[in-house]
Amino acid sequence: MGRAPLPVRGGLGPDRIRMPAAGQEAGVPDTVTEFLLATFPDARDEWLARIDNGEIVDEHGRAVDRDTRYMPTRFVYFYRQPPPEVPVPFPVGVIHRDETLVVADKPHFLATIPRGAHVLETALVRLRRDLDLPDLVPAHRLDRMTAGVIVFVVRPEHRRPYQELFASRQVHKEYEAIAPHDPSVAFPRTVRSRIVKEHGVLTGREEPGEPNSETRIELVEHRAGRGRYRLIPETGRTHQLRLHLCSLGLPIEGDNFYPRFRRVPGNEFTDPLQLLARRLAFTDPVTGRERDFRSSRTLNW
């Protein structure tokens, strides 16, 4: 997909809407304005104001006016003002920055990319804005509740090799977690299971069948019934580390998903998930250099 005709603004790129190729029975709008007003009938005045102010553009960056003809299968672009968000009161650390990479030390509670209710309060938007890098994109993701090392790519032409590096599992990853200690559970050990995560369902589950996930778990130290663990995933299933420790009867401290889901208010930042992406190491696909990045964050040990 080519570059959007509107630039990144305040760390956030433009939204876009595709105009469908409606069948004759459904009818085709005469103008882009007619299409937008029919699609968003409760925001009629807002869309008209945007059009009159030249804030809606086509794929070539040309402003849409009230008479612009409908363009089946094409896109129009605009900036959407996201609703107010609760600020995440922790900074994003920068471990490394060069002409190809920004390696961040993400705090707990901060999403990686805009999604759902989290738009401006995301690592991507903050870094684009604060570092003045509008083309920045993540090479991989950490979920919102996990802190630690995450790699972003600076230049569009380098996105594919770094994203393929992570997708093909050529990156050594080490995580750290705090969870209960049970002397009857022997370590080190490798946990393999079949994890199923359905679209629209917040939690995943393990079920019988061919394993699709694998994690090596080591006990680093323990005291007073608590353990500090090193986790080395061989696969990258959603919530894999949380599920694998929980399957041993050792749910990670601060986990509001496993073993039972509990809702946490959006302004609650006092009980973070005790899971940290401690280290990432790989051979750089662009420079050929050996890369090794480590988080300076600490867990509640």
PDB file of C-alpha atoms in Angstrom:
ATOM      1  CA  MET A   1       0.000   0.000   0.000  1.00  0.00           C
ATOM      2  CA  GLY A   2       1.337   3.430  -0.964  1.00  0.00           C
ATOM      3  CA  ARG A   3       1.893   6.396   1.284  1.00  0.00           C
ATOM      4  CA  ALA A   4      -1.253   8.132   2.531  1.00  0.00           C
ATOM      5  CA  PRO A   5      -1.926  11.514   0.870  1.00  0.00           C
ATOM      6  CA  LEU A   6      -2.121  13.218   4.287  1.00  0.00           C
ATOM      7  CA  PRO A   7       0.939  13.341   6.563  1.00  0.00           C
ATOM      8  CA  VAL A   8       1.184  12.012  10.100  1.00  0.00           C
ATOM      9  CA  ARG A   9      -0.058  14.733  12.458  1.00  0.00           C
ATOM     10  CA  GLY A  10       0.766  14.737  16.158  1.00  0.00           C
ATOM     11  CA  GLY A  11       2.092  11.190  15.825  1.00  0.00           C
ATOM     12  CA  LEU A  12      -1.181   9.901  14.366  1.00  0.00           C
ATOM     13  CA  GLY A  13      -1.772   9.047  10.734  1.00  0.00           C
ATOM     14  CA  PRO A  14      -4.999   9.808   8.844  1.00  0.00           C
ATOM     15  CA  ASP A  15      -7.995   7.501   8.740  1.00  0.00           C
ATOM     16  CA  ARG A  16      -9.506   6.364   5.468  1.00  0.00           C
ATOM     17  CA  ILE A  17     -12.841   5.077   4.219  1.00  0.00           C
ATOM     18  CA  ARG A  18     -13.357   2.893   1.157  1.00  0.00           C
ATOM     19  CA  MET A  19     -16.327   3.617  -1.046  1.00  0.00           C
ATOM     20  CA  PRO A  20     -17.877   0.261  -1.948  1.00  0.00           C
ATOM     21  CA  ALA A  21     -18.831  -0.832  -5.439  1.00  0.00           C
ATOM     22  CA  ALA A  22     -22.550  -0.991  -4.646  1.00  0.00           C
ATOM     23  CA  GLY A  23     -24.795  -3.193  -6.772  1.00  0.00           C
ATOM     24  CA  GLN A  24     -27.426  -1.624  -8.935  1.00  0.00           C
ATOM     25  CA  GLU A  25     -30.171  -2.845  -6.644  1.00  0.00           C
ATOM     26  CA  ALA A  26     -28.655  -0.906  -3.749  1.00  0.00           C
ATOM     27  CA  GLY A  27     -28.018   2.195  -5.810  1.00  0.00           C
ATOM     28  CA  VAL A  28     -24.820   4.243  -6.054  1.00  0.00           C
ATOM     29  CA  PRO A  29     -24.492   7.703  -4.479  1.00  0.00           C
ATOM     30  CA  ASP A  30     -23.928  10.586  -6.844  1.00  0.00           C
ATOM     31  CA  THR A  31     -21.274  12.296  -4.715  1.00  0.00           C
ATOM     32  CA  VAL A  32     -18.729  11.518  -2.021  1.00  0.00           C
ATOM     33  CA  THR A  33     -20.666  13.833   0.290  1.00  0.00           C
ATOM     34  CA  GLU A  34     -23.848  11.841  -0.209  1.00  0.00           C
ATOM     35  CA  PHE A  35     -21.981   8.644   0.624  1.00  0.00           C
ATOM     36  CA  LEU A  36     -20.434  10.070   3.812  1.00  0.00           C
ATOM     37  CA  LEU A  37     -23.707  11.518   5.081  1.00  0.00           C
ATOM     38  CA  ALA A  38     -25.519   8.235   4.437  1.00  0.00           C
ATOM     39  CA  THR A  39     -22.749   6.267   6.179  1.00  0.00           C
ATOM     40  CA  PHE A  40     -22.597   8.577   9.215  1.00  0.00           C
ATOM     41  CA  PRO A  41     -26.091  10.065   9.538  1.00  0.00           C
ATOM     42  CA  ASP A  42     -25.568  11.108  13.170  1.00  0.00           C
ATOM     43  CA  ALA A  43     -22.544  13.261  12.268  1.00  0.00           C
ATOM     44  CA  ARG A  44     -23.980  15.173   9.313  1.00  0.00           C
ATOM     45  CA  ASP A  45     -22.859  18.628  10.459  1.00  0.00           C
ATOM     46  CA  GLU A  46     -19.366  17.382  11.339  1.00  0.00           C
ATOM     47  CA  TRP A  47     -18.813  15.843   7.891  1.00  0.00           C
ATOM     48  CA  LEU A  48     -20.165  18.874   6.066  1.00  0.00           C
ATOM     49  CA  ALA A  49     -17.834  21.124   8.068  1.00  0.00           C
ATOM     50  CA  ARG A  50     -14.865  18.918   7.227  1.00  0.00           C
ATOM     51  CA  ILE A  51     -15.728  18.946   3.531  1.00  0.00           C
ATOM     52  CA  ASP A  52     -16.249  22.714   3.479  1.00  0.00           C
ATOM     53  CA  ASN A  53     -12.902  23.208   5.258  1.00  0.00           C
ATOM     54  CA  GLY A  54     -11.052  21.028   2.725  1.00  0.00           C
ATOM     55  CA  GLU A  55     -10.237  18.365   5.338  1.00  0.00           C
ATOM     56  CA  ILE A  56     -11.367  15.359   3.250  1.00  0.00           C
ATOM     57  CA  VAL A  57      -9.048  14.360   0.394  1.00  0.00           C
ATOM     58  CA  ASP A  58      -8.971  11.653  -2.239  1.00  0.00           C
ATOM     59  CA  GLU A  59      -6.134   9.189  -2.906  1.00  0.00           C
ATOM     60  CA  HIS A  60      -4.188  11.887  -4.750  1.00  0.00           C
ATOM     61  CA  GLY A  61      -4.496  14.453  -1.968  1.00  0.00           C
ATOM     62  CA  ARG A  62      -7.120  16.534  -3.769  1.00  0.00           C
ATOM     63  CA  ALA A  63      -9.702  18.126  -1.502  1.00  0.00           C
ATOM     64  CA  VAL A  64     -13.216  16.697  -1.769  1.00  0.00           C
ATOM     65  CA  ASP A  65     -15.994  19.275  -2.117  1.00  0.00           C
ATOM     66  CA  ARG A  66     -19.749  18.840  -2.004  1.00  0.00           C
ATOM     67  CA  ASP A  67     -19.895  18.119  -5.745  1.00  0.00           C
ATOM     68  CA  THR A  68     -17.034  15.593  -5.989  1.00  0.00           C
ATOM     69  CA  ARG A  69     -18.343  12.526  -7.780  1.00  0.00           C
ATOM     70  CA  TYR A  70     -18.617   9.200  -5.989  1.00  0.00           C
ATOM     71  CA  MET A  71     -15.643   6.916  -6.707  1.00  0.00           C
ATOM     72  CA  PRO A  72     -16.497   3.219  -6.279  1.00  0.00           C
ATOM     73  CA  THR A  73     -13.745   1.114  -4.621  1.00  0.00           C
ATOM     74  CA  ARG A  74     -11.574   4.206  -3.972  1.00  0.00           C
ATOM     75  CA  PHE A  75     -10.608   5.768  -0.638  1.00  0.00           C
ATOM     76  CA  VAL A  76     -11.028   9.164   0.968  1.00  0.00           C
ATOM     77  CA  TYR A  77      -8.710  10.271   3.762  1.00  0.00           C
ATOM     78  CA  PHE A  78      -9.235  12.494   6.784  1.00  0.00           C
ATOM     79  CA  TYR A  79      -8.102  13.097  10.343  1.00  0.00           C
ATOM     80  CA  ARG A  80     -10.366  11.764  13.062  1.00  0.00           C
ATOM     81  CA  GLN A  81     -10.274  13.403  16.475  1.00  0.00           C
ATOM     82  CA  PRO A  82     -10.032  10.518  18.972  1.00  0.00           C
ATOM     83  CA  PRO A  83     -12.058  10.730  22.180  1.00  0.00           C
ATOM     84  CA  PRO A  84     -10.264  11.782  25.391  1.00  0.00           C
ATOM     85  CA  GLU A  85      -8.032   9.105  26.909  1.00  0.00           C
ATOM     86  CA  VAL A  86      -6.669   8.616  30.402  1.00  0.00           C
ATOM     87  CA  PRO A  87      -2.950   9.480  30.202  1.00  0.00           C
ATOM     88  CA  VAL A  88      -0.613   6.594  31.014  1.00  0.00           C
ATOM     89  CA  PRO A  89       1.631   8.192  33.665  1.00  0.00           C
ATOM     90  CA  PHE A  90       4.882   6.511  32.609  1.00  0.00           C
ATOM     91  CA  PRO A  91       7.409   7.565  29.955  1.00  0.00           C
ATOM     92  CA  VAL A  92       8.594   5.469  27.031  1.00  0.00           C
ATOM     93  CA  GLY A  93      12.318   4.898  27.385  1.00  0.00           C
ATOM     94  CA  VAL A  94      14.615   4.858  24.348  1.00  0.00           C
ATOM     95  CA  ILE A  95      17.335   2.214  24.574  1.00  0.00           C
ATOM     96  CA  HIS A  96      18.815   2.765  21.115  1.00  0.00           C
ATOM     97  CA  ARG A  97      18.315   5.006  18.114  1.00  0.00           C
ATOM     98  CA  ASP A  98      20.049   5.075  14.729  1.00  0.00           C
ATOM     99  CA  GLU A  99      19.136   5.648  11.097  1.00  0.00           C
ATOM    100  CA  THR A 100      17.221   2.362  10.836  1.00  0.00           C
ATOM    101  CA  LEU A 101      15.936   1.475  14.310  1.00  0.00           C
ATOM    102  CA  VAL A 102      14.438   2.910  17.457  1.00  0.00           C
ATOM    103  CA  VAL A 103      14.461   0.436  20.322  1.00  0.00           C
ATOM    104  CA  ALA A 104      12.100   1.450  23.100  1.00  0.00           C
ATOM    105  CA  ASP A 105      11.652   0.351  26.703  1.00  0.00           C
ATOM    106  CA  LYS A 106       7.855   0.313  26.900  1.00  0.00           C
ATOM    107  CA  PRO A 107       6.120   0.788  30.249  1.00  0.00           C
ATOM    108  CA  HIS A 108       3.237  -1.328  31.496  1.00  0.00           C
ATOM    109  CA  PHE A 109      -0.284  -0.156  30.543  1.00  0.00           C
ATOM    110  CA  LEU A 110       0.804   1.471  27.260  1.00  0.00           C
ATOM    111  CA  ALA A 111      -0.418  -0.159  24.041  1.00  0.00           C
ATOM    112  CA  THR A 112       2.027  -0.577  21.163  1.00  0.00           C
ATOM    113  CA  ILE A 113      -0.176   0.803  18.363  1.00  0.00           C
ATOM    114  CA  PRO A 114      -3.503   2.646  18.115  1.00  0.00           C
ATOM    115  CA  ARG A 115      -6.372   0.247  18.534  1.00  0.00           C
ATOM    116  CA  GLY A 116      -9.817   0.463  20.074  1.00  0.00           C
ATOM    117  CA  ALA A 117      -9.913   2.857  23.017  1.00  0.00           C
ATOM    118  CA  HIS A 118      -6.129   3.389  22.965  1.00  0.00           C
ATOM    119  CA  VAL A 119      -5.088   5.783  20.219  1.00  0.00           C
ATOM    120  CA  LEU A 120      -2.964   8.707  21.385  1.00  0.00           C
ATOM    121  CA  GLU A 121      -1.822   6.868  24.515  1.00  0.00           C
ATOM    122  CA  THR A 122       0.284   4.359  22.574  1.00  0.00           C
ATOM    123  CA  ALA A 123       4.014   3.835  22.213  1.00  0.00           C
ATOM    124  CA  LEU A 124       3.913   4.401  18.444  1.00  0.00           C
ATOM    125  CA  VAL A 125       2.125   7.752  18.591  1.00  0.00           C
ATOM    126  CA  ARG A 126       4.272   9.012  21.467  1.00  0.00           C
ATOM    127  CA  LEU A 127       7.535   8.092  19.738  1.00  0.00           C
ATOM    128  CA  ARG A 128       6.503   9.489  16.355  1.00  0.00           C
ATOM    129  CA  ARG A 129       5.617  12.766  18.022  1.00  0.00           C
ATOM    130  CA  ASP A 130       8.457  13.044  20.524  1.00  0.00           C
ATOM    131  CA  LEU A 131      11.228  11.923  18.148  1.00  0.00           C
ATOM    132  CA  ASP A 132       9.757  13.632  15.062  1.00  0.00           C
ATOM    133  CA  LEU A 133       9.748  10.349  13.130  1.00  0.00           C
ATOM    134  CA  PRO A 134       6.412  10.258  11.265  1.00  0.00           C
ATOM    135  CA  ASP A 135       7.224   7.051   9.321  1.00  0.00           C
ATOM    136  CA  LEU A 136       8.065   5.021  12.426  1.00  0.00           C
ATOM    137  CA  VAL A 137       6.389   1.590  12.618  1.00  0.00           C
ATOM    138  CA  PRO A 138       6.792  -1.362  15.000  1.00  0.00           C
ATOM    139  CA  ALA A 139       8.658  -4.450  13.802  1.00  0.00           C
ATOM    140  CA  HIS A 140       6.623  -6.528  16.284  1.00  0.00           C
ATOM    141  CA  ARG A 141       4.289  -5.914  19.209  1.00  0.00           C
ATOM    142  CA  LEU A 142       4.007  -6.215  22.957  1.00  0.00           C
ATOM    143  CA  ASP A 143       0.586  -6.346  24.514  1.00  0.00           C
ATOM    144  CA  ARG A 144      -0.520  -3.374  26.576  1.00  0.00           C
ATOM    145  CA  MET A 145       0.093  -4.963  29.958  1.00  0.00           C
ATOM    146  CA  THR A 146       3.620  -6.227  29.167  1.00  0.00           C
ATOM    147  CA  ALA A 147       6.596  -3.890  29.593  1.00  0.00           C
ATOM    148  CA  GLY A 148      10.031  -4.020  28.031  1.00  0.00           C
ATOM    149  CA  VAL A 149      12.032  -4.045  24.824  1.00  0.00           C
ATOM    150  CA  ILE A 150      10.249  -3.348  21.556  1.00  0.00           C
ATOM    151  CA  VAL A 151      11.793  -2.548  18.155  1.00  0.00           C
ATOM    152  CA  PHE A 152      10.529   0.152  15.770  1.00  0.00           C
ATOM    153  CA  VAL A 153      11.676   0.711  12.188  1.00  0.00           C
ATOM    154  CA  VAL A 154      12.507   4.276  11.111  1.00  0.00           C
ATOM    155  CA  ARG A 155      12.394   4.149   7.300  1.00  0.00           C
ATOM    156  CA  PRO A 156       9.619   2.658   5.116  1.00  0.00           C
ATOM    157  CA  GLU A 157      12.065   0.803   2.846  1.00  0.00           C
ATOM    158  CA  HIS A 158      13.391  -1.182   5.815  1.00  0.00           C
ATOM    159  CA  ARG A 159      10.058  -2.306   7.250  1.00  0.00           C
ATOM    160  CA  ARG A 160       9.784  -5.613   5.439  1.00  0.00           C
ATOM    161  CA  PRO A 161      13.172  -7.153   6.396  1.00  0.00           C
ATOM    162  CA  TYR A 162      12.720  -6.376  10.099  1.00  0.00           C
ATOM    163  CA  GLN A 163       9.097  -7.483  10.224  1.00  0.00           C
ATOM    164  CA  GLU A 164      10.017 -10.706   8.409  1.00  0.00           C
ATOM    165  CA  LEU A 165      12.855 -11.244  10.896  1.00  0.00           C
ATOM    166  CA  PHE A 166      10.346 -11.336  13.750  1.00  0.00           C
ATOM    167  CA  ALA A 167       7.708 -13.248  11.796  1.00  0.00           C
ATOM    168  CA  SER A 168      10.211 -15.991  10.920  1.00  0.00           C
ATOM    169  CA  ARG A 169      11.313 -16.364  14.580  1.00  0.00           C
ATOM    170  CA  GLN A 170      14.915 -15.357  13.971  1.00  0.00           C
ATOM    171  CA  VAL A 171      14.967 -13.218  17.117  1.00  0.00           C
ATOM    172  CA  HIS A 172      16.091 -14.491  20.508  1.00  0.00           C
ATOM    173  CA  LYS A 173      13.628 -13.274  23.138  1.00  0.00           C
ATOM    174  CA  GLU A 174      13.901 -13.449  26.903  1.00  0.00           C
ATOM    175  CA  TYR A 175      11.187 -12.409  29.310  1.00  0.00           C
ATOM    176  CA  GLU A 176      11.102 -12.120  33.064  1.00  0.00           C
ATOM    177  CA  ALA A 177       8.068 -12.812  35.258  1.00  0.00           C
ATOM    178  CA  ILE A 178       7.150 -12.866  38.925  1.00  0.00           C
ATOM    179  CA  ALA A 179       4.771 -15.651  39.928  1.00  0.00           C
ATOM    180  CA  PRO A 180       4.180 -18.022  42.850  1.00  0.00           C
ATOM    181  CA  HIS A 181       6.832 -20.612  43.660  1.00  0.00           C
ATOM    182  CA  ASP A 182       5.781 -24.247  44.073  1.00  0.00           C
ATOM    183  CA  PRO A 183       8.634 -26.572  45.084  1.00  0.00           C
ATOM    184  CA  SER A 184       6.771 -29.508  43.559  1.00  0.00           C
ATOM    185  CA  VAL A 185       7.076 -27.985  40.075  1.00  0.00           C
ATOM    186  CA  ALA A 186      10.535 -28.756  38.691  1.00  0.00           C
ATOM    187  CA  PHE A 187      12.535 -26.296  36.582  1.00  0.00           C
ATOM    188  CA  PRO A 188      13.910 -25.787  34.007  1.00  0.00           C
ATOM    189  CA  ARG A 189      11.170 -27.188  31.833  1.00  0.00           C
ATOM    190  CA  THR A 190       9.636 -26.677  28.397  1.00  0.00           C
ATOM    191  CA  VAL A 191       5.889 -26.169  28.108  1.00  0.00           C
ATOM    192  CA  ARG A 192       4.143 -27.010  24.843  1.00  0.00           C
ATOM    193  CA  SER A 193       0.413 -26.671  24.271  1.00  0.00           C
ATOM    194  CA  ARG A 194      -2.258 -25.810  21.752  1.00  0.00           C
ATOM    195  CA  ILE A 195      -3.471 -22.247  22.315  1.00  0.00           C
ATOM    196  CA  VAL A 196      -6.702 -20.982  20.794  1.00  0.00           C
ATOM    197  CA  LYS A 197      -7.551 -17.274  20.771  1.00  0.00           C
ATOM    198  CA  GLU A 198     -10.850 -16.394  19.104  1.00  0.00           C
ATOM    199  CA  HIS A 199     -11.413 -13.029  17.462  1.00  0.00           C
ATOM    200  CA  GLY A 200     -13.388 -10.742  19.752  1.00  0.00           C
ATOM    201  CA  VAL A 201     -12.721 -12.849  22.865  1.00  0.00           C
ATOM    202  CA  LEU A 202     -10.329 -11.212  25.331  1.00  0.00           C
ATOM    203  CA  THR A 203      -8.830 -14.391  26.759  1.00  0.00           C
ATOM    204  CA  GLY A 204      -7.247 -17.395  25.108  1.00  0.00           C
ATOM    205  CA  ARG A 205      -7.402 -21.018  26.164  1.00  0.00           C
ATOM    206  CA  GLU A 206      -5.405 -24.218  25.933  1.00  0.00           C
ATOM    207  CA  GLU A 207      -7.097 -27.238  24.432  1.00  0.00           C
ATOM    208  CA  PRO A 208      -6.158 -30.781  23.386  1.00  0.00           C
ATOM    209  CA  GLY A 209      -4.472 -31.156  20.035  1.00  0.00           C
ATOM    210  CA  GLU A 210      -1.217 -30.608  18.200  1.00  0.00           C
ATOM    211  CA  PRO A 211       0.859 -28.018  20.113  1.00  0.00           C
ATOM    212  CA  ASN A 212       1.272 -24.654  18.416  1.00  0.00           C
ATOM    213  CA  SER A 213       3.182 -22.916  21.217  1.00  0.00           C
ATOM    214  CA  GLU A 214       6.406 -23.595  23.115  1.00  0.00           C
ATOM    215  CA  THR A 215       8.142 -21.840  26.019  1.00  0.00           C
ATOM    216  CA  ARG A 216      11.237 -22.742  28.015  1.00  0.00           C
ATOM    217  CA  ILE A 217      10.825 -21.675  31.636  1.00  0.00           C
ATOM    218  CA  GLU A 218      13.658 -21.349  34.146  1.00  0.00           C
ATOM    219  CA  LEU A 219      13.433 -20.512  37.843  1.00  0.00           C
ATOM    220  CA  VAL A 220      16.025 -17.806  38.523  1.00  0.00           C
ATOM    221  CA  GLU A 221      15.429 -17.459  42.262  1.00  0.00           C
ATOM    222  CA  HIS A 222      12.696 -17.796  44.868  1.00  0.00           C
ATOM    223  CA  ARG A 223      11.840 -16.581  48.337  1.00  0.00           C
ATOM    224  CA  ALA A 224       8.783 -16.357  50.588  1.00  0.00           C
ATOM    225  CA  GLY A 225       6.609 -18.356  48.228  1.00  0.00           C
ATOM    226  CA  ARG A 226       7.393 -16.197  45.182  1.00  0.00           C
ATOM    227  CA  GLY A 227       9.567 -16.982  42.187  1.00  0.00           C
ATOM    228  CA  ARG A 228      11.391 -14.953  39.567  1.00  0.00           C
ATOM    229  CA  TYR A 229      11.334 -16.747  36.219  1.00  0.00           C
ATOM    230  CA  ARG A 230      13.118 -16.465  32.890  1.00  0.00           C
ATOM    231  CA  LEU A 231      10.877 -17.325  29.941  1.00  0.00           C
ATOM    232  CA  ILE A 232      12.237 -18.026  26.467  1.00  0.00           C
ATOM    233  CA  PRO A 233       9.435 -18.397  23.907  1.00  0.00           C
ATOM    234  CA  GLU A 234      10.014 -20.370  20.726  1.00  0.00           C
ATOM    235  CA  THR A 235       6.647 -19.242  19.338  1.00  0.00           C
ATOM    236  CA  GLY A 236       4.642 -16.064  19.699  1.00  0.00           C
ATOM    237  CA  ARG A 237       1.014 -16.912  20.419  1.00  0.00           C
ATOM    238  CA  THR A 238      -1.157 -14.263  22.060  1.00  0.00           C
ATOM    239  CA  HIS A 239      -0.868 -14.492  25.879  1.00  0.00           C
ATOM    240  CA  GLN A 240       1.401 -17.527  25.482  1.00  0.00           C
ATOM    241  CA  LEU A 241       3.635 -16.803  28.482  1.00  0.00           C
ATOM    242  CA  ARG A 242       0.715 -15.970  30.723  1.00  0.00           C
ATOM    243  CA  LEU A 243      -1.116 -19.163  29.765  1.00  0.00           C
ATOM    244  CA  HIS A 244       1.940 -21.399  30.096  1.00  0.00           C
ATOM    245  CA  LEU A 245       2.807 -20.248  33.604  1.00  0.00           C
ATOM    246  CA  CYS A 246      -0.846 -20.380  34.613  1.00  0.00           C
ATOM    247  CA  SER A 247      -1.094 -23.958  33.300  1.00  0.00           C
ATOM    248  CA  LEU A 248       1.556 -24.900  35.869  1.00  0.00           C
ATOM    249  CA  GLY A 249      -0.566 -23.397  38.639  1.00  0.00           C
ATOM    250  CA  LEU A 250       1.710 -20.329  38.737  1.00  0.00           C
ATOM    251  CA  PRO A 251      -0.246 -17.349  37.365  1.00  0.00           C
ATOM    252  CA  ILE A 252       1.823 -14.201  36.880  1.00  0.00           C
ATOM    253  CA  GLU A 253       1.302 -11.581  39.565  1.00  0.00           C
ATOM    254  CA  GLY A 254      -0.981  -8.766  38.466  1.00  0.00           C
ATOM    255  CA  ASP A 255      -2.587 -10.840  35.691  1.00  0.00           C
ATOM    256  CA  ASN A 256      -6.249  -9.850  35.405  1.00  0.00           C
ATOM    257  CA  PHE A 257      -6.894 -12.361  32.578  1.00  0.00           C
ATOM    258  CA  TYR A 258      -5.677 -15.687  33.965  1.00  0.00           C
ATOM    259  CA  PRO A 259      -6.774 -17.846  35.641  1.00  0.00           C
ATOM    260  CA  ARG A 260      -9.930 -15.677  35.844  1.00  0.00           C
ATOM    261  CA  PHE A 261     -10.781 -12.487  34.026  1.00  0.00           C
ATOM    262  CA  ARG A 262     -11.371  -9.411  36.162  1.00  0.00           C
ATOM    263  CA  ARG A 263     -12.071  -5.984  34.756  1.00  0.00           C
ATOM    264  CA  VAL A 264      -9.637  -3.217  35.711  1.00  0.00           C
ATOM    265  CA  PRO A 265     -10.631   0.482  35.502  1.00  0.00           C
ATOM    266  CA  GLY A 266      -8.841   2.432  32.777  1.00  0.00           C
ATOM    267  CA  ASN A 267      -7.351   4.834  35.323  1.00  0.00           C
ATOM    268  CA  GLU A 268      -5.870   2.106  37.527  1.00  0.00           C
ATOM    269  CA  PHE A 269      -2.072   1.908  37.199  1.00  0.00           C
ATOM    270  CA  THR A 270      -1.020   0.517  40.586  1.00  0.00           C
ATOM    271  CA  ASP A 271      -0.970  -3.245  39.938  1.00  0.00           C
ATOM    272  CA  PRO A 272       0.949  -3.946  36.713  1.00  0.00           C
ATOM    273  CA  LEU A 273       1.327  -7.393  35.228  1.00  0.00           C
ATOM    274  CA  GLN A 274       4.684  -8.669  36.451  1.00  0.00           C
ATOM    275  CA  LEU A 275       5.894  -9.589  32.978  1.00  0.00           C
ATOM    276  CA  LEU A 276       8.823  -7.894  31.259  1.00  0.00           C
ATOM    277  CA  ALA A 277      10.389  -8.334  27.817  1.00  0.00           C
ATOM    278  CA  ARG A 278      13.909  -8.306  29.217  1.00  0.00           C
ATOM    279  CA  ARG A 279      16.061  -8.968  26.126  1.00  0.00           C
ATOM    280  CA  LEU A 280      15.998  -9.128  22.323  1.00  0.00           C
ATOM    281  CA  ALA A 281      18.950 -10.325  20.238  1.00  0.00           C
ATOM    282  CA  PHE A 282      19.232 -10.831  16.470  1.00  0.00           C
ATOM    283  CA  THR A 283      21.398 -10.419  13.399  1.00  0.00           C
ATOM    284  CA  ASP A 284      20.406  -7.145  11.793  1.00  0.00           C
ATOM    285  CA  PRO A 285      18.948  -7.917   8.328  1.00  0.00           C
ATOM    286  CA  VAL A 286      19.975  -4.495   6.963  1.00  0.00           C
ATOM    287  CA  THR A 287      23.437  -3.884   8.458  1.00  0.00           C
ATOM    288  CA  GLY A 288      24.485  -7.469   9.265  1.00  0.00           C
ATOM    289  CA  ARG A 289      25.474  -6.381  12.791  1.00  0.00           C
ATOM    290  CA  GLU A 290      24.725  -8.435  15.885  1.00  0.00           C
ATOM    291  CA  ARG A 291      22.112  -6.624  17.952  1.00  0.00           C
ATOM    292  CA  ASP A 292      21.449  -7.203  21.650  1.00  0.00           C
ATOM    293  CA  PHE A 293      19.033  -4.942  23.520  1.00  0.00           C
ATOM    294  CA  ARG A 294      18.044  -5.159  27.190  1.00  0.00           C
ATOM    295  CA  SER A 295      15.410  -3.445  29.281  1.00  0.00           C
ATOM    296  CA  SER A 296      16.453  -1.403  32.304  1.00  0.00           C
ATOM    297  CA  ARG A 297      13.022  -1.757  33.904  1.00  0.00           C
ATOM    298  CA  THR A 298      12.471  -3.808  37.046  1.00  0.00           C
ATOM    299  CA  LEU A 299       9.615  -5.905  38.321  1.00  0.00           C
ATOM    300  CA  ASN A 300       8.214  -5.996  41.834  1.00  0.00           C
ATOM    301  CA  TRP A 301      10.754  -8.390  43.329  1.00  0.00           C
TER     302      TRP A 301
END
